PDB file of C-alpha atoms in Angstrom:
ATOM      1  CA  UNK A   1     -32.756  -5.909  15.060  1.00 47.00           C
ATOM      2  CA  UNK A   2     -34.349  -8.544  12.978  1.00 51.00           C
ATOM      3  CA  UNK A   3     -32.181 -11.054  11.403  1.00 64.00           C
ATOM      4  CA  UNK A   4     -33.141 -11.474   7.543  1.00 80.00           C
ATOM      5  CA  UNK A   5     -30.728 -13.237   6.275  1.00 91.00           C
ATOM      6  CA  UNK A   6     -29.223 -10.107   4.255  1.00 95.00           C
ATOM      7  CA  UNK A   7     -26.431  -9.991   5.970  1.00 96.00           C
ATOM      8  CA  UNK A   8     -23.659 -13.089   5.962  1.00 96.00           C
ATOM      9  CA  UNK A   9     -20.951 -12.126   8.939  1.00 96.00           C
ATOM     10  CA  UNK A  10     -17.273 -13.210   8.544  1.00 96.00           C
ATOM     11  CA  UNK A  11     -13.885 -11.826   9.986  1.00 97.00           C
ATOM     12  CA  UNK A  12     -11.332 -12.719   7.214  1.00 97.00           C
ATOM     13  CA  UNK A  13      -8.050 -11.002   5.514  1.00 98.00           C
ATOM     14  CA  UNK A  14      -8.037 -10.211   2.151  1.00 98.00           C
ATOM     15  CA  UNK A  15      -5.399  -8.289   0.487  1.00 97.00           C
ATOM     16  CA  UNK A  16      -6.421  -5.451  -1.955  1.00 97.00           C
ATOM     17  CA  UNK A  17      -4.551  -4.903  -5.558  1.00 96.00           C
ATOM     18  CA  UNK A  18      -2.443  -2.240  -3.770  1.00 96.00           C
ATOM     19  CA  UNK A  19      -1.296  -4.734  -1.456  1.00 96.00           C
ATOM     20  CA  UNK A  20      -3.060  -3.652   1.624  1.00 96.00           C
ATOM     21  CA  UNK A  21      -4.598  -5.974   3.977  1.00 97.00           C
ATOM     22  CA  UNK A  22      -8.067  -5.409   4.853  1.00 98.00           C
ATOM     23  CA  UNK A  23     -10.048  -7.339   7.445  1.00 98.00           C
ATOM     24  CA  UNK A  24     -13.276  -8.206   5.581  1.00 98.00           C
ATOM     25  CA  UNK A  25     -16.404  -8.704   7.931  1.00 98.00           C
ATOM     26  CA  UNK A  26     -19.439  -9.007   6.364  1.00 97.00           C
ATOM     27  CA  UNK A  27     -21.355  -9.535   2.744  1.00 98.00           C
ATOM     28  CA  UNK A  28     -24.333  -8.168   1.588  1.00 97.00           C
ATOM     29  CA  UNK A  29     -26.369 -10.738  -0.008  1.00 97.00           C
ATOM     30  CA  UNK A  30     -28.978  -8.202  -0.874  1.00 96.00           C
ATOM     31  CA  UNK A  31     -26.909  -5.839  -2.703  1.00 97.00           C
ATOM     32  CA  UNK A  32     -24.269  -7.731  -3.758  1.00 98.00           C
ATOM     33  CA  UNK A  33     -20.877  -6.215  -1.981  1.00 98.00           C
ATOM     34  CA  UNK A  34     -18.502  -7.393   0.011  1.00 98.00           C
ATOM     35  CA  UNK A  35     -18.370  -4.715   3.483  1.00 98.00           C
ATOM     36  CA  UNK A  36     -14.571  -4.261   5.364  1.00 98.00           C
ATOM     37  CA  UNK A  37     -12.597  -2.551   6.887  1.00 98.00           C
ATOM     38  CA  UNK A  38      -9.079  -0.241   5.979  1.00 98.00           C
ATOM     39  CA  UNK A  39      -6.167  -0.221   8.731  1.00 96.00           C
ATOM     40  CA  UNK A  40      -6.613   3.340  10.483  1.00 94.00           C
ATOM     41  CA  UNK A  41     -10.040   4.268   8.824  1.00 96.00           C
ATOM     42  CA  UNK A  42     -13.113   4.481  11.324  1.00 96.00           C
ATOM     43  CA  UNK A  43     -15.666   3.927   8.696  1.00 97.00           C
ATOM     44  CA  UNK A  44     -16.402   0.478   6.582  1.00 98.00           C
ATOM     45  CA  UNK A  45     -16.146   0.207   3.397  1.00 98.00           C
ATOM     46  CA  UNK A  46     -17.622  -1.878   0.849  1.00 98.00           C
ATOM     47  CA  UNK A  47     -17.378  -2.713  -3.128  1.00 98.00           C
ATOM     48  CA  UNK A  48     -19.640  -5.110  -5.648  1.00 98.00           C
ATOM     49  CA  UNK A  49     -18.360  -9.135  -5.245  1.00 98.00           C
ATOM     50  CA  UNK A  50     -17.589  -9.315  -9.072  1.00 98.00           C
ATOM     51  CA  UNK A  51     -14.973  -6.376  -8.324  1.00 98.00           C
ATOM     52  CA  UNK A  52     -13.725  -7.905  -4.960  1.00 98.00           C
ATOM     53  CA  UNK A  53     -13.606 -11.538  -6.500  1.00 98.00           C
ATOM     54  CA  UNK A  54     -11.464  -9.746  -9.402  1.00 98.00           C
ATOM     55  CA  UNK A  55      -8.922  -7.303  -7.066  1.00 98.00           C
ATOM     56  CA  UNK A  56      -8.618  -8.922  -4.074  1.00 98.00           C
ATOM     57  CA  UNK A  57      -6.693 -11.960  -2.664  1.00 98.00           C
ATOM     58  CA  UNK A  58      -6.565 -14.186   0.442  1.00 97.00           C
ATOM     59  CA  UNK A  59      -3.855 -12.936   2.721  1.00 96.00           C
ATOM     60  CA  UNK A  60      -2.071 -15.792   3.833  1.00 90.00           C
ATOM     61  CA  UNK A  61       0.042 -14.419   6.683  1.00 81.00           C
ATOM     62  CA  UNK A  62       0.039 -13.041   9.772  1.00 72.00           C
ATOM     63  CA  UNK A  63      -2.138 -10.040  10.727  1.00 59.00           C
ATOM     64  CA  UNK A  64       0.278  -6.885  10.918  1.00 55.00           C
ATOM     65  CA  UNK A  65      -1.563  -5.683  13.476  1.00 52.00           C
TER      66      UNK A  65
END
């Protein structure tokens, strides 16, 4: 795998405008979203920064699991 650059990895929680915490792991410089992942959901999801910087918050607590 070649490392471009695209690809800025992070392990951070972030709580989403339902209140769920989501453990964010990676942006996508190239097209502009924010990748993470849902508590019990096998797949990653992403969304566009402006929409993350806009819904989601820092969680600033202890992991609930």
């Amino acid at each position: 795998m070649v490392d471009d650059g695209r690809f800025i990895e992070t392990d951070q929680l972030y709580r989403d405008r339902r209140g769920i915490v989501v453990r964010v792991t990676s942006y996508d410089r190239q097209e502009r979203r924010v990748i993470f992942m849902r508590p019990d959901y096998a797949h990653a999801c992403f969304v566009p920064k402006w929409y993350f910087e806009k819904y989601f918050r820092k969680f600033e607590g202890k992991s609930e699991g």
